[in-house]
Coordinates of C-alpha atoms in Angstrom, one line a residue:
M59 CA -0.2 0.7 0.4
R60 CA 2.0 3.2 -0.8
V61 CA 0.8 5.4 1.6
P62 CA 1.2 9.2 1.9
G63 CA 0.4 11.1 5.0
L64 CA 0.7 12.1 8.2
R65 CA -1.3 10.1 10.1
I66 CA -3.0 6.4 10.0
A67 CA -6.3 6.4 11.1
S68 CA -6.9 2.7 11.4
S69 CA -5.6 3.7 15.4
L70 CA -9.2 5.7 15.2
L71 CA -12.6 4.8 15.5
P72 CA -14.3 2.5 12.8
Y73 CA -16.0 5.6 11.0
A74 CA -12.2 6.1 10.8
L75 CA -10.7 2.6 8.2
A76 CA -7.9 2.7 7.0
A77 CA -7.4 6.5 6.0
V78 CA -4.2 8.7 6.2
A79 CA -4.7 12.8 6.3
V80 CA -2.0 14.5 4.9
V81 CA -1.5 17.7 7.8
V82 CA -0.3 21.5 6.9
A83 CA 2.5 20.8 10.2
S84 CA 5.6 21.8 10.5
A85 CA 7.1 18.4 8.8
I86 CA 4.7 16.3 6.2
A87 CA 5.3 12.8 6.2
L88 CA 4.9 10.3 3.2
A89 CA 4.8 6.7 3.5
G90 CA 5.8 4.3 0.4
V91 CA 6.3 0.9 -1.0
I92 CA 9.6 1.6 -2.5
R93 CA 11.4 -2.1 -4.2
T94 CA 14.5 -0.3 -4.6
P95 CA 17.6 0.0 -2.7
P96 CA 18.7 2.7 -1.1
P97 CA 22.2 4.0 -2.9
A98 CA 25.1 2.4 -2.9
G99 CA 27.5 3.0 1.0
I100 CA 23.9 3.9 2.2
G101 CA 22.1 1.6 5.1
A102 CA 23.9 2.5 8.4
P103 CA 22.2 4.7 10.6
V104 CA 22.6 8.1 9.8
A105 CA 24.2 9.5 13.0
S106 CA 21.1 12.3 13.3
P107 CA 18.3 13.6 15.9
A108 CA 15.4 12.0 14.9
V109 CA 12.9 13.4 13.3
K110 CA 9.5 14.3 15.3
T111 CA 7.1 14.6 12.9
G112 CA 4.6 13.5 15.6
A113 CA 3.4 10.9 12.6
R114 CA 2.8 7.6 12.5
G115 CA 3.7 4.6 11.3
V116 CA 2.5 1.9 9.0
S117 CA 4.2 -1.6 9.9
L118 CA 5.4 -2.5 6.1
S119 CA 8.5 -4.2 5.5
D120 CA 9.3 -3.0 2.1
S121 CA 7.9 0.8 3.2
R122 CA 10.5 3.6 3.5
M123 CA 9.2 7.4 4.4
A124 CA 10.2 10.5 2.9
Y125 CA 9.9 13.5 4.7
W126 CA 10.9 17.6 5.1
R127 CA 12.9 18.7 7.6
A128 CA 14.0 22.8 8.5
A129 CA 17.7 22.7 7.6
S130 CA 19.9 25.3 9.7
S131 CA 19.6 27.5 6.7
G132 CA 17.0 27.8 6.2
S133 CA 15.9 25.7 3.5
L134 CA 14.0 22.7 3.8
E135 CA 15.3 19.1 2.9
L136 CA 13.6 16.0 2.1
W137 CA 14.9 12.7 3.5
V138 CA 14.0 9.0 3.2
S139 CA 13.9 6.8 5.7
D140 CA 12.8 3.1 6.9
L141 CA 10.2 3.2 8.7
D142 CA 12.3 3.0 11.7
G143 CA 14.1 5.1 11.9
G144 CA 17.4 3.1 10.9
R145 CA 18.5 4.3 7.5
R146 CA 17.6 7.5 5.9
W147 CA 19.3 9.7 3.6
T148 CA 18.7 13.0 2.2
I149 CA 17.0 12.5 -1.1
A150 CA 16.4 16.6 -1.9
T151 CA 16.4 21.0 -1.3
A152 CA 13.6 23.0 -0.9
S153 CA 13.4 26.7 0.0
A154 CA 12.0 27.3 2.9
D155 CA 8.3 28.6 0.6
A156 CA 8.0 25.4 -1.2
D157 CA 4.1 23.7 -0.9
L158 CA 4.7 20.2 1.4
A159 CA 1.5 19.4 1.3
L160 CA 2.3 19.0 -2.9
T161 CA 4.6 16.0 -2.5
R162 CA 3.6 12.7 -3.6
W163 CA 5.6 9.2 -4.4
S164 CA 5.2 8.0 -7.6
P165 CA 3.2 5.0 -8.4
D166 CA 6.4 2.8 -8.9
G167 CA 7.3 4.0 -5.4
N168 CA 10.9 4.9 -7.6
A169 CA 10.7 8.9 -6.7
V170 CA 9.0 11.7 -4.7
A171 CA 7.4 14.6 -6.6
Y172 CA 7.1 18.1 -4.6
R173 CA 5.8 21.7 -5.5
S174 CA 9.4 24.6 -5.3
G175 CA 8.1 27.5 -5.7
N176 CA 5.3 28.0 -7.7
G177 CA 6.1 27.6 -11.0
T178 CA 8.3 24.0 -10.9
I179 CA 8.0 20.0 -9.7
G180 CA 10.8 18.4 -8.4
V181 CA 11.1 15.3 -9.3
V182 CA 13.9 13.7 -7.5
R183 CA 15.0 9.7 -7.7
L184 CA 16.1 8.0 -4.6
D185 CA 19.9 8.0 -5.0
G186 CA 18.7 12.2 -4.9
S187 CA 18.7 12.6 -9.4
L188 CA 16.8 15.9 -9.2
S189 CA 15.1 16.8 -12.7
S190 CA 12.9 20.1 -13.0
L191 CA 10.2 20.3 -14.7
V192 CA 9.9 23.8 -14.7
M193 CA 6.4 25.6 -16.3
P194 CA 6.3 28.0 -19.6
I195 CA 8.3 30.8 -18.9
E196 CA 5.8 32.8 -20.2
L197 CA 2.8 31.5 -18.0
R198 CA 5.6 32.3 -15.1
R199 CA 6.2 36.1 -16.2
A200 CA 2.6 36.5 -16.5
A201 CA 2.3 34.9 -12.6
W202 CA 0.2 31.5 -12.7
K203 CA 1.0 28.2 -10.9
I204 CA 0.7 25.2 -10.0
V205 CA -2.1 24.2 -8.3
S206 CA -2.2 20.0 -8.5
Y207 CA -0.5 17.6 -10.1
E208 CA -1.2 13.9 -10.9
W209 CA 1.6 10.6 -11.3
S210 CA 0.3 8.4 -14.3
P211 CA -0.1 5.2 -13.6
D212 CA 3.0 3.3 -14.7
A213 CA 5.5 7.8 -13.1
K214 CA 6.2 8.0 -17.0
R215 CA 4.2 11.4 -16.9
I216 CA 2.3 13.9 -14.7
A217 CA -0.2 16.5 -15.7
A218 CA -0.6 19.6 -13.2
T219 CA -3.2 22.2 -13.0
F220 CA -1.8 25.6 -14.2
R221 CA -3.9 28.4 -13.1
A222 CA -3.7 32.5 -12.8
G223 CA -2.7 33.7 -10.2
N224 CA -3.0 36.7 -8.7
G225 CA -6.5 36.9 -9.1
L226 CA -5.6 38.6 -12.5
S227 CA -7.7 35.6 -13.4
N228 CA -9.7 32.6 -13.3
E229 CA -8.1 30.8 -15.9
S230 CA -6.5 27.8 -15.6
D231 CA -6.3 24.7 -17.9
V232 CA -4.2 20.9 -17.7
Y233 CA -0.2 20.8 -18.8
V234 CA 0.9 17.2 -19.2
V235 CA 5.0 16.5 -18.9
D236 CA 7.5 14.1 -19.0
A237 CA 8.6 13.3 -15.7
K238 CA 12.1 14.6 -16.9
S239 CA 14.8 17.3 -16.9
N240 CA 14.2 19.4 -20.4
A241 CA 10.6 18.2 -21.4
P242 CA 8.4 19.9 -23.1
W243 CA 4.9 20.8 -21.6
E244 CA 1.8 20.2 -23.5
R245 CA -0.9 22.4 -22.9
V246 CA -4.0 18.9 -23.0
T247 CA -7.0 21.4 -22.9
T248 CA -8.4 24.2 -23.5
L249 CA -11.2 25.7 -21.3
G250 CA -9.5 28.3 -19.6
D251 CA -11.4 26.2 -17.1
A252 CA -9.5 22.5 -16.7
Y253 CA -8.0 20.6 -13.7
A254 CA -6.2 18.1 -13.3
G255 CA -7.5 14.9 -12.3
P256 CA -7.4 11.1 -11.0
W257 CA -5.2 8.8 -15.0
I258 CA -7.5 6.4 -15.8
D259 CA -4.6 4.2 -17.7
A260 CA -1.3 5.8 -19.8
D261 CA -3.7 7.8 -22.7
R262 CA -6.4 9.2 -20.9
S263 CA -7.0 11.2 -17.6
F264 CA -10.2 12.9 -15.4
I265 CA -11.0 16.3 -15.4
E266 CA -13.0 18.2 -13.5
S267 CA -14.5 22.4 -13.6
S268 CA -15.1 25.2 -11.6
S269 CA -18.4 25.0 -13.5
G270 CA -19.0 21.6 -12.4
L271 CA -18.0 19.6 -15.6
V272 CA -16.2 16.3 -15.0
A273 CA -14.9 14.7 -17.7
T274 CA -12.9 12.1 -19.6
L275 CA -10.4 12.9 -21.5
D276 CA -7.9 11.2 -24.0
L277 CA -4.7 12.1 -24.1
R278 CA -4.0 11.3 -28.0
S279 CA -6.5 12.9 -28.8
K280 CA -7.8 15.5 -26.4
D281 CA -11.6 14.4 -26.8
L282 CA -13.1 15.0 -23.9
R283 CA -16.4 12.6 -22.9
P284 CA -18.9 14.4 -19.9
V285 CA -19.2 11.9 -17.0
T286 CA -22.0 13.3 -16.1
G287 CA -24.9 16.1 -16.5
L288 CA -25.2 16.9 -12.5
T289 CA -22.7 19.8 -11.9
A290 CA -19.8 17.7 -9.8
A291 CA -16.7 17.8 -8.7
S292 CA -13.3 15.4 -7.9
P293 CA -13.8 12.1 -9.4
Q294 CA -11.7 9.0 -8.6
L295 CA -11.8 5.6 -10.5
G296 CA -13.8 2.9 -8.1
R297 CA -11.7 -0.5 -7.2
D298 CA -14.9 -2.0 -9.9
G299 CA -14.6 0.5 -12.4
R300 CA -17.0 3.0 -11.6
V301 CA -16.7 6.4 -11.5
Y302 CA -17.0 8.7 -7.8
F303 CA -17.8 12.4 -7.3
A304 CA -19.1 14.4 -5.3
G305 CA -22.6 16.9 -6.5
G306 CA -25.9 17.5 -7.8
L307 CA -26.3 21.4 -5.8
S308 CA -23.2 23.1 -6.6
V309 CA -19.5 23.9 -7.3
T310 CA -16.9 26.3 -6.3
A311 CA -13.1 26.8 -7.0
D312 CA -11.4 29.7 -5.6
V313 CA -7.1 30.7 -6.6
A314 CA -6.2 28.7 -4.7
S315 CA -7.8 25.8 -4.8
Q316 CA -9.8 22.2 -6.7
P317 CA -13.4 22.2 -7.2
V318 CA -15.2 22.0 -4.3
A319 CA -19.3 20.0 -4.6
S320 CA -22.3 20.7 -3.0
G321 CA -25.0 18.6 -2.7
W322 CA -24.2 14.2 -2.7
V323 CA -22.4 11.5 -3.3
W324 CA -22.7 9.4 -6.4
S325 CA -20.7 7.1 -9.3
A326 CA -22.1 6.2 -12.2
T327 CA -20.1 3.9 -15.6
I328 CA -17.4 5.5 -16.9
D329 CA -19.1 6.4 -20.0
G330 CA -22.0 7.8 -17.5
H331 CA -24.1 5.5 -17.7
D332 CA -26.3 3.8 -15.0
L333 CA -26.2 6.3 -12.4
R334 CA -26.5 6.0 -8.8
K335 CA -26.2 8.3 -5.3
E336 CA -24.0 7.1 -3.6
A337 CA -25.2 8.6 0.1
S338 CA -28.1 9.9 0.5
A339 CA -26.7 12.7 2.9
E340 CA -26.4 16.2 2.1
H341 CA -22.3 17.7 2.7
G342 CA -21.5 20.9 2.1
Q343 CA -18.8 22.5 -0.1
A344 CA -17.0 19.2 -0.2
R345 CA -14.3 16.8 -2.5
L346 CA -14.3 13.4 -2.4
F347 CA -11.4 12.3 -1.3
G348 CA -12.2 8.0 -1.6
M349 CA -14.9 5.5 -1.4
L350 CA -14.1 2.8 2.2
A351 CA -14.8 -1.4 1.0
D352 CA -17.9 -1.7 2.9
G353 CA -19.3 1.8 0.3
R354 CA -18.5 5.3 3.1
A355 CA -17.5 7.6 0.8
I356 CA -14.3 10.0 2.2
I357 CA -15.0 13.3 2.0
G358 CA -12.7 16.4 2.5
V359 CA -14.9 20.3 3.9
P360 CA -13.2 23.0 4.9
G361 CA -11.7 22.6 8.0
G362 CA -12.6 18.8 8.3
V363 CA -12.3 14.8 7.2
Y364 CA -16.1 13.1 7.2
V365 CA -17.4 9.9 6.5
A366 CA -20.5 10.1 4.7
S367 CA -23.5 7.8 3.9
E368 CA -26.4 7.7 5.9
T369 CA -25.7 10.4 7.4
V370 CA -22.2 12.2 7.4
I371 CA -19.2 11.8 10.6
P372 CA -16.9 13.6 11.5
L373 CA -13.2 11.4 11.3
V374 CA -11.1 13.3 14.0
F375 CA -7.2 13.7 14.0
A376 CA -6.5 14.6 17.4
G377 CA -4.4 17.6 18.1
A378 CA -3.3 17.5 13.9
G379 CA -4.1 21.0 12.4
S380 CA -5.7 22.0 9.2
V381 CA -6.3 18.2 6.9
R382 CA -5.8 19.2 2.7
R383 CA -5.8 16.0 2.0
V384 CA -7.0 11.7 3.0
V385 CA -5.9 9.0 0.7
V386 CA -8.0 6.0 1.1
S387 CA -5.6 2.3 0.5
E388 CA -6.1 0.1 -2.4
D389 CA -7.9 -2.5 -0.5
G390 CA -10.5 0.5 0.7
K391 CA -10.1 -0.9 4.6

């Protein structure tokens, strides 16, 4: 299981089974399956102070954790370690203004991506080799910023949402790039109102918009196919192959976030058929983070995370601060 997050919720109430929260704090910890060994010569414990993240680990023999620490210089350091801290080494540094909540393991567990400044995604391999995916200069000059991104399933490409900054406009579109330095970004939507959603496979991804569109995007032909006629947001591909999303009433987005939807949790087939309501409890201003194996939904609203089914139940992360993102395990447990 690949777990980008700070807290494992399995120790909480039954309502919180296996949900994992990325918490905005002084350090962001991410646990992930790493199928490659550390670089040559790394293996002995590093003589450095224990990292105090407040995180709880997962007992996975083949997992490691990546986490950010503040260096004495004022910059941030990205470290990788065994979950018990026995072996650890630095793989990257970033400026103090980096958005650590936008740190993501690659699906194959061989690299970590993060946003450095507003217009660059850094991709660092476990051996420390770094690729900088820099937004086109004309967009950087116009104060655009990267507000979200998603790895492709084969870990070869990244789809990102570029959005106009400084309140100049609400324009946003999706761009795709190979995960290697100097690769050119390709603009794959021209809606002026599009956000990158999860990938479906190596050639298709979801997109969403602040106007409530949820659609599939063929990255080769650039064809868009709406999944539903409802105003919706935060599409997720379920274990059963259905598309799950939040909405039904309204959708909004501000200059720094992805769209949020008011309404309920729904699902449909990927070609838009067999629409059905999955959670009868109404919610406001929420994103769908995933579905539990028992059919309940994990949704996030400003300032909190909830389990939605017949009712909406708060999922409490004691002392965690502001929760930005939750990931449900692949088995939904």
